[in-house]
Short mmCIF file of C-alpha atoms in Angstrom, two decimals:
data_model
loop_
_atom_site.label_atom_id
_atom_site.label_comp_id
_atom_site.label_asym_id
_atom_site.label_seq_id
_atom_site.Cartn_x
_atom_site.Cartn_y
_atom_site.Cartn_z
CA MET A 5 -0.19 -0.11 0.05
CA ALA A 6 2.89 2.48 0.91
CA THR A 7 4.46 2.04 -2.60
CA THR A 8 1.54 2.98 -4.19
CA ASP A 9 0.68 5.89 -2.07
CA THR A 10 4.61 7.07 -3.17
CA GLN A 11 4.23 6.50 -6.59
CA SER A 12 1.10 8.20 -6.73
CA SER A 13 1.84 11.30 -5.03
CA THR A 14 4.92 12.02 -7.36
CA LYS A 15 2.54 11.74 -10.53
CA THR A 16 0.76 15.13 -11.24
CA MET A 17 -1.49 16.38 -13.64
CA LYS A 18 -2.63 19.82 -14.91
CA LEU A 19 -5.75 21.51 -15.01
CA GLU A 20 -6.92 24.53 -17.27
CA VAL A 21 -9.21 26.70 -15.58
CA PHE A 22 -11.19 29.02 -16.57
CA ARG A 23 -10.72 32.89 -14.93
CA PHE A 24 -12.41 35.79 -14.98
CA LEU A 25 -11.88 38.77 -12.35
CA PRO A 26 -14.24 41.67 -12.92
CA ASP A 27 -12.33 44.09 -10.42
CA GLU A 28 -9.23 43.80 -12.80
CA GLY A 29 -10.91 45.07 -15.59
CA GLU A 30 -9.19 42.03 -17.74
CA PRO A 31 -10.83 39.68 -20.38
CA PRO A 32 -11.90 36.42 -19.56
CA SER A 33 -8.52 33.59 -19.60
CA PHE A 34 -7.63 30.59 -18.60
CA GLN A 35 -4.30 29.43 -16.37
CA VAL A 36 -2.87 26.49 -15.89
CA TYR A 37 -2.29 24.88 -12.59
CA GLU A 38 0.21 21.41 -12.18
CA VAL A 39 -1.60 19.54 -8.87
CA PRO A 40 -0.68 16.23 -7.56
CA TYR A 41 -2.19 13.18 -8.81
CA ARG A 42 -4.22 10.94 -6.55
CA ASP A 43 -6.06 8.12 -7.41
CA ASP A 44 -8.97 8.65 -4.83
CA TRP A 45 -9.12 12.48 -5.89
CA VAL A 46 -11.63 14.41 -7.47
CA VAL A 47 -11.80 17.61 -9.61
CA LEU A 48 -12.82 19.31 -6.50
CA ASP A 49 -9.98 18.03 -4.38
CA ALA A 50 -7.57 19.40 -7.05
CA LEU A 51 -9.70 22.82 -6.97
CA ASN A 52 -9.45 22.93 -3.37
CA TYR A 53 -5.26 22.17 -3.56
CA ILE A 54 -5.04 24.68 -5.75
CA LYS A 55 -7.09 27.22 -3.86
CA ASP A 56 -5.00 26.21 -0.35
CA GLU A 57 -1.37 25.50 -1.96
CA ILE A 58 -1.33 27.65 -5.03
CA ASP A 59 -3.41 30.08 -5.74
CA GLY A 60 -5.95 31.60 -3.15
CA THR A 61 -7.84 33.89 -5.55
CA LEU A 62 -9.36 31.00 -7.55
CA SER A 63 -13.31 30.96 -7.00
CA TYR A 64 -15.62 28.74 -6.81
CA ARG A 65 -18.71 27.02 -5.04
CA TRP A 66 -18.69 23.79 -3.19
CA SER A 67 -19.98 22.66 0.09
CA CYS A 68 -20.87 18.70 0.82
CA ARG A 69 -18.10 16.85 -1.19
CA MET A 70 -20.90 14.09 -1.92
CA GLY A 71 -23.42 14.61 -4.31
CA VAL A 72 -25.85 15.93 -2.04
CA CYS A 73 -25.97 19.79 -2.01
CA GLY A 74 -25.51 20.37 -5.88
CA SER A 75 -22.99 23.59 -5.59
CA CYS A 76 -19.98 22.55 -7.16
CA GLY A 77 -21.22 21.88 -10.83
CA MET A 78 -18.98 23.03 -13.66
CA MET A 79 -17.95 22.31 -16.99
CA VAL A 80 -15.25 19.64 -17.04
CA ASN A 81 -14.05 19.12 -20.31
CA GLY A 82 -17.07 20.54 -21.95
CA GLU A 83 -19.62 18.30 -20.21
CA PRO A 84 -21.24 19.29 -17.01
CA LYS A 85 -20.51 17.52 -13.75
CA LEU A 86 -20.56 17.57 -10.36
CA THR A 87 -16.99 18.03 -9.26
CA CYS A 88 -17.21 16.46 -6.21
CA SER A 89 -18.15 13.13 -8.24
CA ALA A 90 -15.99 13.76 -11.45
CA PHE A 91 -12.55 11.83 -10.61
CA LEU A 92 -8.73 12.89 -11.90
CA ARG A 93 -8.05 8.96 -12.82
CA ASP A 94 -10.58 9.18 -15.42
CA TYR A 95 -8.87 12.07 -17.24
CA TYR A 96 -5.44 11.06 -16.24
CA PRO A 97 -2.98 11.88 -17.92
CA GLN A 98 -4.77 14.38 -19.65
CA GLN A 99 -4.83 17.84 -19.01
CA ILE A 100 -8.37 18.73 -17.89
CA LYS A 101 -10.07 21.73 -19.05
CA VAL A 102 -12.61 23.30 -15.93
CA GLU A 103 -15.08 26.31 -17.10
CA PRO A 104 -18.04 27.96 -15.59
CA LEU A 105 -21.70 26.33 -16.45
CA SER A 106 -22.80 26.75 -19.57
CA TYR A 107 -25.16 29.25 -20.69
CA PHE A 108 -25.56 31.03 -17.42
CA PRO A 109 -23.63 34.60 -16.75
CA VAL A 110 -20.61 34.46 -14.71
CA ILE A 111 -19.59 36.36 -11.90
CA ARG A 112 -16.41 35.40 -11.45
CA ASP A 113 -13.84 32.54 -12.43
CA LEU A 114 -16.34 29.34 -12.00
CA ILE A 115 -19.22 31.05 -9.66
CA ILE A 116 -22.19 31.69 -12.23
CA ASN A 117 -25.47 33.70 -11.40
CA MET A 118 -27.80 31.63 -10.54
CA ASP A 119 -30.71 34.24 -9.69
CA HIS A 120 -32.61 33.62 -12.97
CA PHE A 121 -32.86 29.65 -12.49
CA ILE A 122 -33.96 30.71 -8.42
CA ASP A 123 -36.55 32.82 -9.81
CA LYS A 124 -37.79 29.92 -12.41
CA MET A 125 -38.20 27.27 -9.43
CA GLY A 126 -40.55 30.35 -7.87
CA GLU A 127 -42.47 30.76 -10.71
CA VAL A 128 -43.48 27.01 -11.36
CA LYS A 129 -44.10 27.23 -7.35
CA THR A 130 -42.10 23.75 -6.82
CA TRP A 131 -43.22 23.36 -3.17
CA LEU A 132 -46.31 21.41 -1.81
CA ILE A 133 -49.19 23.73 -2.22
CA PRO A 134 -52.12 21.21 0.16
CA ALA A 135 -54.94 20.11 -1.36
CA GLU A 136 -56.83 20.23 1.61
CA ASP A 137 -55.74 22.04 4.60
CA LYS A 138 -56.41 20.41 8.21
CA PRO A 139 -55.26 21.17 11.56
CA ILE A 140 -52.28 19.35 12.83
CA GLU A 141 -54.63 17.68 15.43
CA ASP A 142 -56.17 15.17 12.33
CA GLY A 143 -52.65 13.93 11.83
CA GLU A 144 -50.35 13.22 8.78
CA TYR A 145 -51.48 13.10 5.31
CA LEU A 146 -51.21 9.52 4.70
CA GLN A 147 -49.48 8.35 1.31
CA THR A 148 -49.91 4.49 -0.28
CA PRO A 149 -46.09 3.30 -1.77
CA ALA A 150 -48.02 3.64 -5.02
CA GLN A 151 -48.80 7.07 -4.66
CA LEU A 152 -45.19 7.93 -3.83
CA ALA A 153 -43.71 6.15 -6.79
CA LYS A 154 -45.36 8.24 -8.96
CA TYR A 155 -43.46 11.20 -8.00
CA LYS A 156 -40.37 9.91 -5.96
CA GLN A 157 -37.77 10.03 -8.79
CA PHE A 158 -38.35 13.57 -9.08
CA THR A 159 -37.55 14.40 -5.56
CA MET A 160 -34.11 13.58 -5.89
CA CYS A 161 -33.13 16.70 -7.67
CA ILE A 162 -30.50 18.34 -6.13
CA ASN A 163 -30.79 21.84 -8.24
CA CYS A 164 -27.30 21.59 -9.28
CA MET A 165 -28.24 23.06 -12.65
CA LEU A 166 -26.08 20.52 -14.86
CA CYS A 167 -29.35 20.14 -16.78
CA TYR A 168 -29.59 23.48 -17.85
CA SER A 169 -25.80 23.57 -19.03
CA ALA A 170 -26.64 20.36 -21.35
CA CYS A 171 -29.69 21.67 -22.77
CA PRO A 172 -29.28 23.34 -26.14
CA VAL A 173 -32.97 25.09 -25.82
CA PHE A 174 -31.80 26.99 -22.75
CA GLY A 175 -28.73 27.84 -24.74
CA GLN A 176 -30.88 29.52 -27.59
CA ASN A 177 -33.17 30.77 -24.84
CA PRO A 178 -32.56 31.74 -21.49
CA ASP A 179 -36.49 32.12 -20.73
CA PHE A 180 -36.68 28.61 -21.22
CA ILE A 181 -38.21 27.10 -17.96
CA GLY A 182 -36.10 24.48 -18.42
CA PRO A 183 -35.63 20.48 -17.47
CA ALA A 184 -35.26 21.03 -13.24
CA ALA A 185 -37.97 23.50 -13.03
CA ILE A 186 -40.23 21.63 -14.96
CA ALA A 187 -39.38 18.25 -13.39
CA LEU A 188 -39.83 20.01 -10.19
CA GLY A 189 -43.09 21.27 -10.89
CA GLN A 190 -44.38 17.64 -12.08
CA ARG A 191 -42.88 16.30 -8.65
CA TYR A 192 -45.68 18.37 -6.89
CA ASN A 193 -47.88 17.93 -9.29
CA LEU A 194 -48.24 14.22 -9.34
CA ASP A 195 -48.05 14.47 -5.40
CA SER A 196 -51.53 13.04 -4.00
CA ARG A 197 -51.22 15.72 -1.18
CA ASP A 198 -50.85 18.68 -3.71
CA GLY A 199 -53.48 20.42 -5.41
CA GLY A 200 -51.49 23.45 -6.80
CA ALA A 201 -51.23 21.81 -10.44
CA ASP A 202 -53.74 24.74 -11.99
CA GLU A 203 -51.39 27.42 -10.22
CA ARG A 204 -48.59 25.64 -11.89
CA ALA A 205 -50.33 24.99 -15.35
CA ASP A 206 -49.92 28.77 -16.59
CA VAL A 207 -46.42 28.54 -16.27
CA LEU A 208 -45.38 25.48 -17.40
CA PHE A 209 -47.63 25.24 -20.28
CA SER A 210 -46.46 28.94 -21.16
CA ASP A 211 -44.20 29.59 -24.52
CA GLU A 212 -41.46 29.58 -21.95
CA GLY A 213 -42.71 25.94 -20.74
CA ILE A 214 -42.63 22.40 -21.67
CA TRP A 215 -43.57 23.32 -25.56
CA GLU A 216 -40.07 24.54 -26.14
CA CYS A 217 -38.33 20.93 -25.37
CA THR A 218 -37.26 19.56 -28.36
CA PHE A 219 -36.62 16.45 -26.71
CA VAL A 220 -33.05 16.33 -27.20
CA GLY A 221 -32.80 14.67 -23.70
CA GLU A 222 -29.29 15.80 -22.83
CA CYS A 223 -30.67 17.01 -19.65
CA SER A 224 -31.55 13.14 -18.30
CA GLU A 225 -28.43 12.07 -19.71
CA VAL A 226 -26.12 14.27 -17.59
CA CYS A 227 -28.31 14.13 -14.43
CA PRO A 228 -26.19 12.98 -11.07
CA LYS A 229 -29.23 12.23 -9.66
CA ASN A 230 -31.25 10.11 -12.35
CA VAL A 231 -34.13 12.44 -12.44
CA ASP A 232 -34.98 11.91 -16.03
CA PRO A 233 -36.36 15.63 -16.46
CA ALA A 234 -36.61 14.81 -20.03
CA GLY A 235 -39.17 12.35 -19.13
CA ALA A 236 -41.18 14.43 -17.01
CA ILE A 237 -41.35 17.18 -19.70
CA GLN A 238 -42.84 14.68 -22.04
CA MET A 239 -45.21 13.29 -19.23
CA ALA A 240 -46.51 17.10 -18.32
CA LYS A 241 -46.70 17.45 -22.43
CA VAL A 242 -49.28 14.40 -22.29
CA THR A 243 -51.09 15.75 -19.61
CA ALA A 244 -51.57 19.42 -20.97
CA THR A 245 -52.31 17.52 -24.40
CA ASN A 246 -55.02 15.73 -22.45
CA ASP A 247 -56.08 18.59 -20.82
CA TRP A 248 -56.52 20.76 -23.61
CA PHE A 249 -58.94 18.23 -25.30
CA LYS A 250 -60.94 17.63 -22.61
CA SER A 251 -61.46 20.95 -22.21
CA PHE A 252 -63.22 21.13 -25.38
CA LEU A 253 -65.06 17.62 -24.79
CA MET A 254 -66.47 19.02 -21.23
CA PRO A 255 -66.79 21.94 -19.94
CA GLY A 256 -64.70 22.57 -16.67
CA GLY A 257 -62.55 19.46 -17.51
CA ARG A 258 -59.53 21.48 -17.48
CA LYS A 259 -59.93 21.70 -13.88
CA LYS A 260 -58.59 18.14 -13.06
CA SER A 261 -55.04 19.02 -14.71
CA GLY A 262 -52.00 17.25 -13.04
CA GLY A 263 -52.07 13.74 -14.33
CA ASN A 264 -53.08 10.70 -12.54
CA LYS A 265 -52.58 11.16 -8.85
CA MET B 26 -23.63 -5.25 4.80
CA ARG B 27 -23.64 -8.40 2.31
CA HIS B 28 -25.79 -10.27 4.60
CA ILE B 29 -28.51 -8.09 3.77
CA GLY B 30 -28.81 -8.88 0.40
CA GLU B 31 -29.47 -6.81 -2.97
CA LYS B 32 -33.08 -6.26 -2.75
CA LYS B 33 -33.24 -5.54 1.09
CA ILE B 34 -30.22 -3.14 0.13
CA ASN B 35 -32.13 -1.28 -2.64
CA LYS B 36 -35.18 -0.92 -0.66
CA LYS B 37 -33.56 0.36 2.56
CA LEU B 38 -29.93 1.41 2.06
CA PRO B 39 -29.86 2.90 -1.52
CA PHE B 40 -28.06 6.25 -0.66
CA VAL B 41 -25.64 4.15 1.18
CA ARG B 42 -25.16 1.61 -1.89
CA GLU B 43 -24.95 4.61 -4.00
CA LEU B 44 -22.46 6.60 -2.03
CA CYS B 45 -20.00 3.62 -1.87
CA GLN B 46 -20.52 2.86 -5.79
CA ASN B 47 -20.04 6.52 -6.94
CA TYR B 48 -17.39 7.23 -4.53
CA VAL B 49 -15.47 4.49 -2.86
CA GLY B 50 -15.81 2.48 -6.06
CA ILE B 51 -17.34 -0.33 -4.01
CA ASP B 52 -20.50 -2.32 -4.43
CA PRO B 53 -21.86 -3.07 -0.63
CA VAL B 54 -23.74 -6.04 -1.89
CA ASP B 55 -20.84 -7.66 -2.37
CA GLU B 56 -17.91 -6.42 -0.39
CA MET B 57 -17.65 -5.05 2.74
CA ILE B 58 -17.51 -1.48 3.51
CA PRO B 59 -14.51 0.82 5.01
CA VAL B 60 -15.33 2.32 8.04
CA ARG B 61 -13.44 4.78 9.89
CA PRO B 62 -14.93 7.73 12.78
CA VAL B 63 -15.62 11.25 11.65
CA ILE B 64 -17.46 14.04 13.32
CA HIS B 65 -21.28 13.27 13.22
CA TYR B 66 -22.69 16.45 14.88
CA MET B 67 -22.03 19.45 17.03
CA MET B 68 -23.96 18.94 20.36
CA GLY B 69 -23.20 22.37 21.66
CA GLY B 70 -23.68 25.94 19.80
CA ILE B 71 -25.12 28.89 20.63
CA ASP B 72 -27.40 29.00 23.69
CA THR B 73 -31.07 29.21 22.76
CA ASP B 74 -34.34 29.06 24.53
CA ILE B 75 -37.36 27.01 22.73
CA GLU B 76 -38.00 30.18 20.65
CA ALA B 77 -34.64 30.21 19.36
CA ALA B 78 -33.50 33.46 21.25
CA THR B 79 -30.43 33.47 22.34
CA SER B 80 -29.03 35.93 24.98
CA LEU B 81 -28.23 38.96 22.86
CA PRO B 82 -31.56 40.98 22.09
CA GLY B 83 -32.22 40.40 18.28
CA LEU B 84 -29.96 37.41 17.86
CA PHE B 85 -31.67 34.27 17.11
CA ALA B 86 -30.10 30.88 16.08
CA ALA B 87 -31.60 27.45 14.79
CA GLY B 88 -30.03 24.02 13.34
CA GLU B 89 -26.71 22.73 13.89
CA CYS B 90 -24.81 26.02 15.18
CA ALA B 91 -27.52 26.49 17.78
CA CYS B 92 -28.02 24.49 21.10
CA VAL B 93 -31.91 24.03 22.24
CA SER B 94 -30.63 20.94 23.95
CA ILE B 95 -33.33 18.62 22.28
CA ASN B 96 -30.27 16.32 21.71
CA GLY B 97 -29.08 15.75 24.95
CA ALA B 98 -25.12 14.99 24.76
CA ASN B 99 -25.32 12.50 21.43
CA ARG B 100 -28.09 13.50 18.88
CA LEU B 101 -29.76 9.98 17.14
CA GLY B 102 -29.79 9.53 13.41
CA SER B 103 -31.98 11.72 11.79
CA ASN B 104 -32.91 14.51 14.26
CA SER B 105 -30.96 17.65 13.36
CA LEU B 106 -32.95 17.72 10.20
CA THR B 107 -36.65 17.77 12.41
CA GLU B 108 -34.50 19.98 14.34
CA LEU B 109 -33.79 22.67 11.80
CA LEU B 110 -37.59 22.42 10.54
CA VAL B 111 -39.37 23.26 14.28
CA PHE B 112 -36.48 25.61 15.50
CA GLY B 113 -36.29 27.15 12.48
CA ALA B 114 -39.61 28.20 11.91
CA ARG B 115 -39.96 29.52 15.48
CA ALA B 116 -36.52 31.48 15.17
CA ALA B 117 -38.24 33.22 11.72
CA HIS B 118 -41.51 33.85 13.68
CA SER B 119 -39.39 35.19 16.77
CA ALA B 120 -37.23 37.65 14.28
CA VAL B 121 -40.79 38.74 13.19
CA ARG B 122 -41.76 39.25 16.18
CA PHE B 123 -38.93 41.14 18.04
CA ALA B 124 -38.85 43.42 14.33
CA GLU B 125 -42.19 44.18 15.20
CA GLN B 126 -41.57 45.34 19.29
CA ASN B 127 -38.52 47.20 17.88
CA PRO B 128 -39.51 49.34 14.58
CA THR B 129 -37.05 52.22 14.99
CA VAL B 130 -33.31 51.38 14.04
CA ASP B 131 -30.70 53.69 14.52
CA GLU B 132 -29.29 53.50 10.73
CA GLU B 133 -26.84 56.39 11.29
CA ALA B 134 -25.22 53.77 14.29
CA ILE B 135 -25.63 50.67 12.25
CA THR B 136 -23.95 52.29 8.97
CA ALA B 137 -20.67 53.61 11.19
CA GLN B 138 -20.67 49.81 13.05
CA ALA B 139 -20.84 48.42 9.39
CA ALA B 140 -17.77 50.79 8.36
CA GLN B 141 -15.97 49.92 11.51
CA GLU B 142 -16.19 46.36 10.65
CA GLN B 143 -14.95 46.60 7.27
CA GLU B 144 -11.95 48.97 8.18
CA ARG B 145 -11.29 46.08 10.79
CA ILE B 146 -11.21 43.52 7.98
CA ARG B 147 -9.29 45.27 5.70
CA GLU B 148 -6.25 45.96 8.22
CA GLN B 149 -6.49 42.38 9.30
CA PHE B 150 -6.19 40.58 6.12
CA PHE B 151 -5.60 43.04 2.90
CA ARG B 152 -1.94 44.05 3.97
CA PRO B 153 0.28 42.94 1.26
CA GLY B 154 3.50 41.38 2.34
CA LYS B 155 2.54 41.45 6.03
CA GLY B 156 1.25 38.22 6.84
CA THR B 157 3.37 35.58 7.17
CA GLU B 158 0.41 32.34 7.54
CA THR B 159 -2.32 31.10 5.40
CA ILE B 160 -5.97 29.83 6.04
CA ALA B 161 -4.62 26.35 4.82
CA SER B 162 -1.83 25.60 7.16
CA ILE B 163 -4.08 27.15 10.48
CA ARG B 164 -7.28 25.10 9.30
CA THR B 165 -4.86 21.80 8.99
CA ASP B 166 -3.10 22.33 12.15
CA LEU B 167 -6.60 22.63 13.84
CA ASN B 168 -7.95 19.75 12.95
CA ARG B 169 -4.94 17.93 13.70
CA ALA B 170 -4.77 18.87 17.13
CA LEU B 171 -8.81 18.30 17.98
CA GLU B 172 -8.39 14.72 16.42
CA ALA B 173 -5.61 14.24 18.73
CA GLY B 174 -6.72 16.16 21.59
CA ALA B 175 -10.14 16.52 21.84
CA GLY B 176 -11.21 13.04 19.32
CA ILE B 177 -13.58 10.03 20.32
CA TYR B 178 -11.33 9.36 23.35
CA ARG B 179 -10.39 12.83 25.19
CA SER B 180 -8.10 12.33 28.55
CA GLU B 181 -7.00 15.27 30.83
CA GLU B 182 -3.42 15.13 29.43
CA SER B 183 -4.51 15.29 25.09
CA LEU B 184 -6.72 17.98 26.30
CA LYS B 185 -4.74 20.06 28.19
CA VAL B 186 -2.09 19.59 24.84
CA ALA B 187 -5.38 20.60 22.65
CA CYS B 188 -5.91 23.84 24.62
CA ASP B 189 -2.29 24.78 24.35
CA GLN B 190 -2.73 24.18 20.57
CA VAL B 191 -5.56 26.03 19.86
CA ARG B 192 -3.96 28.92 21.97
CA GLU B 193 -0.94 28.91 19.63
CA LEU B 194 -3.17 28.21 16.52
CA LYS B 195 -5.15 31.92 17.67
CA GLU B 196 -2.16 33.94 17.86
CA ARG B 197 -1.02 32.61 14.56
CA TYR B 198 -4.60 33.51 13.05
CA LYS B 199 -3.63 37.15 13.91
CA SER B 200 -0.49 36.68 11.02
CA VAL B 201 -2.80 35.73 8.27
CA GLU B 202 -2.59 37.57 4.85
CA LEU B 203 -5.05 36.94 2.17
CA ALA B 204 -4.10 36.86 -1.50
CA ASP B 205 -7.39 38.10 -2.53
CA HIS B 206 -8.37 41.01 -2.02
CA SER B 207 -11.21 41.46 -4.52
CA LEU B 208 -15.00 42.59 -3.43
CA THR B 209 -16.68 40.29 -6.02
CA PHE B 210 -17.56 37.05 -4.12
CA ASN B 211 -14.20 36.56 -2.08
CA THR B 212 -14.71 32.92 -0.75
CA GLU B 213 -10.99 33.37 1.23
CA LEU B 214 -12.16 36.35 2.70
CA ILE B 215 -15.40 34.14 4.05
CA ALA B 216 -13.07 31.08 4.69
CA VAL B 217 -10.87 33.51 6.98
CA LEU B 218 -13.69 35.07 9.11
CA GLU B 219 -14.85 31.49 9.02
CA LEU B 220 -11.21 30.09 10.24
CA GLY B 221 -11.49 32.88 12.88
CA SER B 222 -15.00 31.09 14.21
CA LEU B 223 -13.54 27.59 14.16
CA LEU B 224 -10.78 28.99 16.54
CA ASP B 225 -13.25 30.26 18.96
CA VAL B 226 -15.48 26.98 18.83
CA ALA B 227 -12.28 25.21 19.20
CA GLU B 228 -11.42 26.82 22.31
CA ALA B 229 -14.43 26.55 23.88
CA VAL B 230 -15.03 22.65 22.74
CA THR B 231 -11.23 21.94 24.47
CA HIS B 232 -12.11 23.67 27.69
CA SER B 233 -14.95 22.89 28.56
CA ALA B 234 -14.25 18.96 27.76
CA LEU B 235 -11.36 19.97 29.83
CA GLN B 236 -13.55 20.68 32.94
CA ARG B 237 -15.81 18.06 32.56
CA ARG B 238 -14.43 15.13 34.40
CA GLU B 239 -16.74 12.53 33.24
CA SER B 240 -17.96 10.81 30.28
CA ARG B 241 -21.71 11.63 28.92
CA GLY B 242 -22.95 11.07 25.48
CA SER B 243 -20.23 11.75 22.87
CA HIS B 244 -17.89 13.13 25.43
CA GLN B 245 -15.53 10.29 26.79
CA ARG B 246 -13.05 10.44 28.94
CA SER B 247 -10.43 7.96 29.46
CA ASP B 248 -9.60 9.16 33.01
CA PHE B 249 -13.00 9.65 33.93
CA PRO B 250 -14.98 6.36 32.33
CA GLU B 251 -18.34 7.10 34.34
CA ARG B 252 -21.52 9.59 34.01
CA ASP B 253 -21.30 12.03 37.46
CA ASP B 254 -24.55 13.57 37.22
CA GLU B 255 -23.85 14.59 40.77
CA GLN B 256 -21.72 17.06 39.51
CA PHE B 257 -21.95 17.46 35.48
CA LEU B 258 -26.01 16.94 34.95
CA LYS B 259 -25.39 20.83 33.65
CA HIS B 260 -24.83 22.48 30.62
CA SER B 261 -21.20 24.03 30.46
CA LEU B 262 -21.47 27.63 29.49
CA ALA B 263 -18.40 28.84 27.81
CA TYR B 264 -17.76 32.97 27.66
CA GLN B 265 -14.86 34.67 25.99
CA THR B 266 -12.55 36.49 28.24
CA ASP B 267 -8.94 38.31 27.59
CA GLY B 268 -7.30 35.15 28.24
CA ASP B 269 -9.09 31.23 28.18
CA PRO B 270 -12.95 31.20 28.14
CA ARG B 271 -14.45 31.03 31.58
CA ILE B 272 -16.67 28.08 31.68
CA GLU B 273 -19.72 28.16 34.19
CA TYR B 274 -22.86 25.85 34.09
CA SER B 275 -26.26 25.76 34.07
CA ASP B 276 -29.09 23.32 35.26
CA VAL B 277 -30.78 20.74 32.82
CA THR B 278 -34.54 20.23 33.03
CA ILE B 279 -35.35 16.85 32.90
CA THR B 280 -38.81 15.94 31.42
CA ARG B 281 -39.82 12.36 30.17
CA TRP B 282 -36.65 10.57 29.92
CA PRO B 283 -33.95 10.87 32.43
CA PRO B 284 -30.24 10.18 31.26
CA GLY B 285 -29.84 6.50 31.26
CA ASP B 286 -26.81 3.67 30.04
CA ARG B 287 -26.27 3.49 26.09
CA VAL B 288 -26.40 0.46 25.83
CA TYR B 289 -26.38 -2.06 22.93
CA GLY B 290 -27.89 -5.32 22.25
CA ASN B 291 -30.22 -7.23 24.87
CA ASN B 292 -28.35 -5.46 27.92
#
């Protein structure tokens, strides 16, 4: 074991990192850093090494180091990745290019402005709007395993925004509500305890909503939590179409949108 | 976990399997999981009442930074999330009530205080060529000092060493210099301010632990292995002074569950 450690600690690897320091008034550039190579290191470990030992000005977001918080998303060799789970060993000995998530405005270095994304979640109302209000004394809102299974997959979303950086439609139209916000809208629309589908419909089915999606499917490819936002969007399209037909066939039919609960 | 079987693991422990596969490169269905101790949770924190109020009027705390004391001397798994939900909401309600009861604020005084604080930060950390210490070196040494001195098992000897080391690190902290002097998203500045707080917390932890000559919950003293309710069924309160912190004690209110022994199996 000791020999492997010594061997791996003498190996190094290069990272080519996007730099942008607005205070300096310089245009964006790339800076190359050489870091020790370790089998068990991820790109985030390499960035932390740079920040601690080489260059304290390099800036990026991170928190949990275990794929739960969704803060450390960046472009790694052109692909949106959580840097906490992108292992150096999968790139070694090639140089790794690290850039901020695509299609978002950059505040500084690898830090993007996510305000627009947060606003979209608010517009879609990605929270539970209770179908019925009942006093706490009446106990829990019970749910069967089958009811849970309908939306459980979409609860895994960690708001890491990798799906936005993979989405060519979002690249063309920054107003597109986008994969995660739509998947989270579906997460609540499909929840038997929720009654907010109508409130979400205006945004989800708007010009910037589900119909913008051309089903490229890249969002589901890059999702680190296997949420399948592309599937959620197609499901929402079916629901919307059914509701649209129902609104002709029976007066008030659209009132029951949100799919089978 | 190999004896549990794939089906049960997928149903009951899917996150554990995912973590093992993605981060350790092993599948717990077929392989053993390497295990080592880590910090699980900080039981102590900013002393609050059950409405999340601290002794400083207008300051409210909730979650792991706070100590409402619902967890006793050792938090059980998953209780921190419910704690956060309940006391996060209470902190918000308390803050709203406080704001309603104190509608006028002295804006001039607040602006002056903020300017003074900015000046202090600038003077302490933005001074090209004058600092000799880095954040990483102090943080790494702090990790080592607490792991060795105030880790799973503590003793008078180990804690005294840790107290001394933390005192030295606080001294070294005064000589930290930042590479980043930017006012745009300066994560290095956040890190150095957090490091200052880490040192304060470390000081409170080591001195409280040194003076608590008993074992209770996560505080295990190899030189005092038994729980001593007579002397230490108390909360330790650490107060900052010019030198080492002053440790005082407050009473514990026991409601339904008196302290008991943590036993495993059928004992």
